[in-house]
Coordinates of C-alpha atoms and ligand atoms in Angstrom, one line a residue:
M1 CA 110.4 94.6 106.1
T2 CA 113.2 96.9 106.9
S3 CA 116.0 94.5 107.6
G4 CA 116.7 93.9 111.3
S5 CA 113.5 95.5 112.4
I6 CA 110.4 93.9 113.9
D7 CA 107.5 94.7 111.5
L8 CA 104.2 95.1 113.3
R9 CA 102.5 97.3 110.7
S10 CA 100.3 94.4 109.6
D11 CA 100.0 90.7 109.5
T12 CA 100.3 91.0 105.7
V13 CA 104.1 91.4 105.8
T14 CA 104.9 87.7 106.3
R15 CA 107.1 85.8 103.8
P16 CA 106.1 82.4 102.5
A17 CA 108.1 79.7 104.4
P18 CA 109.9 76.9 102.5
G19 CA 107.0 74.4 103.2
M20 CA 104.6 76.8 101.6
V21 CA 106.8 77.5 98.6
A22 CA 107.2 73.7 98.1
A23 CA 103.4 73.3 98.1
M24 CA 103.2 76.1 95.6
S25 CA 105.7 74.5 93.2
A26 CA 104.0 71.2 93.5
A27 CA 100.5 72.6 92.7
D28 CA 98.3 70.9 90.1
V29 CA 97.4 73.9 87.9
G30 CA 95.3 74.8 84.8
D31 CA 93.7 77.9 83.3
D32 CA 91.3 79.2 86.0
V33 CA 89.5 81.5 83.6
Y34 CA 88.2 78.3 81.9
G35 CA 87.5 76.9 85.4
E36 CA 90.3 74.3 84.8
D37 CA 92.7 74.9 87.7
P38 CA 92.4 71.9 90.0
A39 CA 94.1 73.6 92.9
A40 CA 92.0 76.8 92.7
N41 CA 88.8 74.8 92.4
A42 CA 89.8 72.6 95.4
L43 CA 90.6 75.6 97.5
E44 CA 87.2 77.3 96.7
E45 CA 85.4 74.1 97.5
R46 CA 87.3 73.6 100.7
V47 CA 86.7 77.1 102.1
A48 CA 83.0 77.0 101.1
G49 CA 82.8 73.8 103.0
L50 CA 84.6 75.1 106.0
L51 CA 82.2 78.0 106.2
G52 CA 79.1 76.0 105.4
H53 CA 78.3 77.8 102.2
E54 CA 77.5 76.4 98.7
A55 CA 80.3 77.8 96.7
G56 CA 83.5 79.9 96.8
L57 CA 85.5 82.2 94.6
F58 CA 89.3 82.7 95.0
T59 CA 90.2 86.4 94.6
V60 CA 93.5 88.4 94.6
T61 CA 92.5 90.5 97.6
G62 CA 90.1 90.7 100.5
S63 CA 89.0 94.1 99.0
L64 CA 87.9 92.4 95.8
A65 CA 86.1 89.7 97.7
N66 CA 84.2 92.4 99.6
V67 CA 83.5 94.4 96.5
L68 CA 82.0 91.3 94.8
G69 CA 80.1 90.3 97.9
V70 CA 78.5 93.7 98.5
R71 CA 77.8 94.1 94.7
A72 CA 75.8 91.0 94.8
W73 CA 73.3 92.5 97.2
V74 CA 73.4 96.3 96.7
A75 CA 72.2 97.8 93.4
P76 CA 73.5 101.2 92.3
G77 CA 71.9 103.9 94.4
Q78 CA 71.0 101.6 97.3
E79 CA 72.9 101.5 100.6
L80 CA 75.1 99.3 102.7
L81 CA 75.1 99.9 106.5
C82 CA 78.3 99.2 108.4
E83 CA 80.2 100.3 111.4
A84 CA 82.0 103.7 111.0
R85 CA 85.5 102.2 111.1
A86 CA 84.8 99.2 108.8
H87 CA 87.4 98.3 106.2
V88 CA 84.7 98.5 103.5
V89 CA 84.2 102.2 104.1
R90 CA 87.7 103.2 105.3
A91 CA 90.2 101.1 103.5
E92 CA 88.9 100.1 100.1
L93 CA 89.4 103.5 98.6
G94 CA 85.6 104.0 98.0
A95 CA 85.5 101.0 95.6
H96 CA 81.9 100.1 96.4
A97 CA 80.8 103.6 95.4
A98 CA 83.3 104.2 92.6
L99 CA 82.6 100.9 90.9
H100 CA 79.1 100.0 91.8
G101 CA 77.2 103.1 93.0
V102 CA 76.8 101.8 96.5
T103 CA 76.1 104.4 99.2
T104 CA 76.8 103.8 102.9
R105 CA 75.6 105.0 106.2
T106 CA 77.3 104.0 109.4
W107 CA 76.8 103.4 113.1
S108 CA 79.5 103.7 115.7
H109 CA 80.4 101.3 118.4
P110 CA 83.5 101.5 120.6
R111 CA 84.4 97.9 120.0
G112 CA 83.1 97.9 116.4
R113 CA 80.2 95.7 117.2
A114 CA 76.9 95.1 115.4
D115 CA 74.9 97.4 117.7
R116 CA 71.3 96.1 117.2
E117 CA 69.5 99.3 118.4
A118 CA 71.7 101.6 116.2
I119 CA 71.1 99.3 113.2
R120 CA 67.4 99.1 113.8
E121 CA 67.3 102.9 113.7
L122 CA 69.3 103.1 110.4
M123 CA 67.6 100.3 108.5
S124 CA 65.2 101.4 105.8
P125 CA 64.5 98.5 103.4
G126 CA 62.2 99.4 100.4
A127 CA 62.3 103.0 101.4
G128 CA 60.3 104.2 98.3
P129 CA 60.8 107.2 96.0
Y130 CA 62.4 109.6 98.4
L131 CA 64.9 107.9 100.8
V132 CA 67.7 105.5 100.0
S133 CA 66.8 101.9 100.5
T134 CA 69.0 99.7 102.7
A135 CA 70.0 96.6 100.7
A136 CA 72.7 95.0 102.9
I137 CA 74.5 95.3 106.2
G138 CA 78.2 94.6 106.5
V139 CA 79.9 93.2 109.7
E140 CA 83.6 92.9 110.2
N141 CA 85.0 90.1 112.4
T142 CA 87.5 90.5 113.8
H143 CA 87.2 94.3 113.6
N144 CA 90.5 95.7 112.4
F145 CA 90.3 99.4 113.2
A146 CA 88.4 98.7 116.5
G147 CA 91.5 96.7 117.6
G148 CA 91.0 93.2 116.5
T149 CA 87.7 92.8 118.5
V150 CA 85.6 89.7 118.2
H151 CA 81.8 89.7 117.9
P152 CA 79.8 87.6 120.2
V153 CA 78.1 85.0 118.0
A154 CA 74.8 85.8 119.7
D155 CA 75.0 89.3 118.2
M156 CA 75.2 87.7 114.7
A157 CA 72.1 85.6 115.4
A158 CA 70.3 88.7 116.7
L159 CA 71.3 90.6 113.5
R160 CA 69.9 87.8 111.4
D161 CA 66.6 87.9 113.3
L162 CA 66.5 91.7 112.9
V163 CA 66.7 91.5 109.1
Q164 CA 64.3 88.5 108.8
G165 CA 61.6 89.3 106.3
T166 CA 63.0 92.7 105.3
G167 CA 65.0 91.5 102.3
I168 CA 68.2 93.0 103.7
R169 CA 71.2 90.8 103.1
L170 CA 74.2 90.3 105.4
H171 CA 77.8 90.4 104.3
L172 CA 80.6 89.3 106.7
D173 CA 84.1 90.8 106.1
G174 CA 85.9 87.9 107.8
A175 CA 89.4 88.9 106.8
R176 CA 90.5 87.7 110.2
L177 CA 87.6 85.3 110.9
W178 CA 90.2 82.6 111.7
N179 CA 91.5 84.8 114.5
A180 CA 87.9 85.1 115.9
Q181 CA 87.6 81.3 115.8
V182 CA 90.8 80.7 117.6
A183 CA 90.1 83.4 120.2
T184 CA 86.6 82.2 121.1
G185 CA 86.4 78.6 120.1
V186 CA 83.3 79.5 118.1
S187 CA 84.0 78.0 114.6
A188 CA 84.3 80.2 111.6
R189 CA 81.3 78.2 110.3
E190 CA 79.1 79.1 113.2
Y191 CA 79.8 82.8 112.5
A192 CA 79.4 82.4 108.8
E193 CA 76.1 80.6 108.9
H194 CA 74.3 83.9 109.8
F195 CA 75.5 85.6 106.6
D196 CA 74.5 85.6 103.0
T197 CA 78.1 86.1 101.8
V198 CA 81.4 85.9 103.6
S199 CA 84.9 87.0 102.6
V200 CA 88.0 85.5 104.3
C201 CA 91.7 86.3 103.8
L202 CA 94.5 83.8 103.4
S203 CA 97.1 86.5 103.3
K204 CA 96.7 88.0 106.8
G205 CA 97.5 85.8 109.8
L206 CA 97.5 82.6 107.7
G207 CA 100.6 83.9 105.9
A208 CA 99.8 83.1 102.3
P209 CA 101.4 85.6 99.9
I210 CA 98.2 86.4 98.1
G211 CA 94.5 85.5 98.3
S212 CA 91.1 85.7 99.7
V213 CA 87.9 83.7 99.2
L214 CA 84.3 84.9 98.9
V215 CA 81.7 82.3 99.7
G216 CA 77.9 82.3 99.3
P217 CA 75.1 80.8 97.3
A218 CA 76.1 79.0 94.1
D219 CA 74.3 81.4 91.7
V220 CA 75.7 84.5 93.5
I221 CA 79.2 83.1 93.3
A222 CA 78.8 82.2 89.6
E223 CA 77.8 85.8 89.0
A224 CA 80.7 87.1 91.1
R225 CA 83.0 85.0 89.0
Q226 CA 81.9 87.0 85.9
W227 CA 82.3 90.3 87.8
R228 CA 85.8 89.3 88.9
K229 CA 86.8 88.8 85.3
R230 CA 85.0 92.0 84.3
L231 CA 87.1 93.9 86.9
G232 CA 90.3 92.4 85.5
G233 CA 90.7 89.9 88.2
G234 CA 90.5 86.7 86.1
W235 CA 93.7 84.8 86.5
R236 CA 95.2 81.8 84.8
Q237 CA 97.4 79.3 86.7
A238 CA 96.0 80.6 90.0
G239 CA 96.6 77.2 91.6
V240 CA 100.1 78.2 92.4
L241 CA 98.6 80.7 94.8
A242 CA 95.7 78.5 95.9
A243 CA 98.2 75.9 97.0
A244 CA 99.7 78.5 99.4
G245 CA 96.2 79.1 100.7
W246 CA 95.6 75.4 101.1
Y247 CA 98.9 75.0 103.0
A248 CA 98.0 77.9 105.2
L249 CA 94.7 76.3 106.1
D250 CA 96.5 73.1 107.0
H251 CA 99.3 74.6 109.1
R252 CA 98.5 78.1 110.1
V253 CA 95.1 78.3 111.8
D254 CA 95.8 76.9 115.3
R255 CA 99.0 78.8 115.7
L256 CA 97.1 82.1 115.5
A257 CA 96.8 81.5 119.3
D258 CA 100.6 82.4 119.5
D259 CA 99.9 85.7 117.8
H260 CA 97.2 86.5 120.3
T261 CA 99.5 85.6 123.2
N262 CA 102.3 87.8 121.7
A263 CA 99.9 90.8 121.2
R264 CA 98.8 90.5 124.8
L265 CA 102.4 90.4 126.0
I266 CA 103.3 93.6 124.1
A267 CA 100.2 95.3 125.5
D268 CA 101.1 94.2 129.1
L269 CA 104.7 95.5 128.7
I270 CA 103.5 98.9 127.4
H271 CA 100.8 99.1 130.0
E272 CA 103.3 98.6 132.8
A273 CA 105.3 101.6 131.5
A274 CA 102.5 103.9 130.4
G275 CA 99.1 102.8 131.8
S276 CA 97.0 105.2 129.8
V277 CA 98.3 104.1 126.4
V278 CA 96.7 100.7 126.3
D279 CA 94.3 98.6 128.3
P280 CA 95.6 95.0 128.0
E281 CA 92.1 93.7 128.6
S282 CA 91.0 95.2 125.4
V283 CA 93.4 92.9 123.4
E284 CA 91.2 90.1 122.1
T285 CA 93.3 88.8 119.2
N286 CA 96.4 89.9 117.3
I287 CA 95.8 93.6 117.1
V288 CA 96.7 96.2 119.7
L289 CA 95.7 99.9 119.6
L290 CA 97.8 102.4 121.4
H291 CA 96.3 105.7 122.4
V292 CA 99.3 108.0 122.2
G293 CA 97.7 111.4 122.1
R294 CA 98.4 113.9 119.4
Q295 CA 101.8 112.7 118.6
A296 CA 101.0 109.5 116.7
E297 CA 103.3 110.3 113.8
R298 CA 106.2 111.1 116.2
F299 CA 105.5 107.9 118.1
V300 CA 105.7 105.9 114.9
A301 CA 109.0 107.6 113.9
R302 CA 110.6 107.0 117.3
A303 CA 109.6 103.4 117.3
R304 CA 111.0 103.0 113.7
A305 CA 114.3 104.6 114.8
Q306 CA 114.5 101.8 117.4
G307 CA 113.7 99.0 115.0
V308 CA 110.0 98.5 115.6
L309 CA 107.6 99.3 112.8
V310 CA 104.0 100.2 113.7
A311 CA 101.3 102.2 111.9
S312 CA 99.3 105.3 112.7
V313 CA 95.7 104.4 111.8
A314 CA 93.6 107.3 113.1
P315 CA 94.4 110.6 114.9
G316 CA 96.2 109.7 118.1
V317 CA 95.9 106.0 117.4
V318 CA 98.8 103.7 116.6
R319 CA 98.1 100.1 115.6
L320 CA 100.4 97.0 115.9
I321 CA 99.6 93.6 114.6
T322 CA 101.4 90.3 115.5
H323 CA 101.9 87.6 113.0
L324 CA 103.8 84.4 112.2
D325 CA 107.1 86.1 111.5
V326 CA 107.1 87.6 115.0
S327 CA 108.4 85.2 117.7
A328 CA 107.8 85.4 121.4
A329 CA 111.3 86.9 121.8
D330 CA 110.5 89.5 119.1
A331 CA 107.3 90.4 120.9
R332 CA 109.1 90.9 124.2
K333 CA 111.7 93.0 122.5
A334 CA 109.1 95.1 120.6
G335 CA 107.0 95.5 123.8
E336 CA 110.0 96.7 125.7
T337 CA 111.0 99.1 123.0
L338 CA 107.4 100.5 122.6
A339 CA 107.1 100.8 126.4
A340 CA 110.2 103.0 126.4
V341 CA 108.9 105.1 123.6
A342 CA 105.6 105.5 125.4
R343 CA 107.3 106.4 128.7
D344 CA 109.5 108.9 127.0
A345 CA 106.5 110.5 125.3
G346 CA 105.2 111.1 128.8
A347 CA 102.0 109.2 127.9
Ligands
PLP401 C1 93.1 93.4 105.1 C2 91.6 93.5 105.2 C3 90.8 93.3 104.1 C4 91.3 93.0 102.7 O1 92.5 93.6 102.4 P1 93.3 93.4 101.1 O2 94.5 94.1 101.3 O3 92.4 94.0 100.0 O4 93.4 91.9 100.9 C5 89.4 93.4 104.3 N1 88.9 93.6 105.5 C6 89.6 93.8 106.6 C7 89.0 94.0 107.9 C8 91.0 93.7 106.5 O5 91.8 93.9 107.6

């Protein structure tokens, strides 16, 4: 973070607090490539249990967890369906295609939801010798580029019904699934039970320095463990990092509610100054999208000059994300600053 500024570019910018660092230095570790790291093994088991799946795999990033999850279901030349702004198609640098020959088709939904009718029209399992066969569908909850939106759990159940008997598998990109849990009171487990594999991040709102976990059936996770190593992601005393994730699960889940309150506060302040820039009712979790017209880059530069860091994520769209290193006072200050920038921009 640029010193003295309020960094709202992502919830990945947090620093490990002393309690977390203490947990990391006390970790019971071993060589995880041999499966001998007690802290990594414990974390994998804990997250799998929390999400109601058989087994877990600790990975360096959420992108790697998604790559391994999607690879498990989609053979080279088959397709993954997902929403048009999904992280798997926008922000993983084409990894699924570049590494595993996965093709994608997308549907669009204003809130990033799993639009049942659109998916029904796209789905073509076992498509034969001419058309690409659909092997899996990816859902993102909360949906990052749609503005931290949460899926109704009923939509997940409906999606499961839709693919029943087709052989199509479901992968959940739950990088911010904990935010969905805190926002709705629907447990991460209730969301996860509708999916064949689920990835969750420990390094977003939970504030661990590194780490995600992929969960799924034991045989799929065993194979993903081999692929992780094949891709260069085998690690040795990973327990040092797993301990940070463990600490995060102990101490950082319930407090996500504060991030949601702070995001809403920022949106309210901006809305008061420039009503068309943001609809506060659209803020469901810790992400706020600002619709700033054509001048997104200029908006970002002006905010930066006044000590608030935000990100341009699409033409005309600026994103800000609250996190544990943003206090309520920071949120108020950032909201006031961004409100002034939006007002001056004549938005
Ligand atoms: C951050 C994020 C990921 C994983 O990102 P990494 O930087 O690879 O850990 C995956 N999906 C979504 C929706 C995300 O926001």
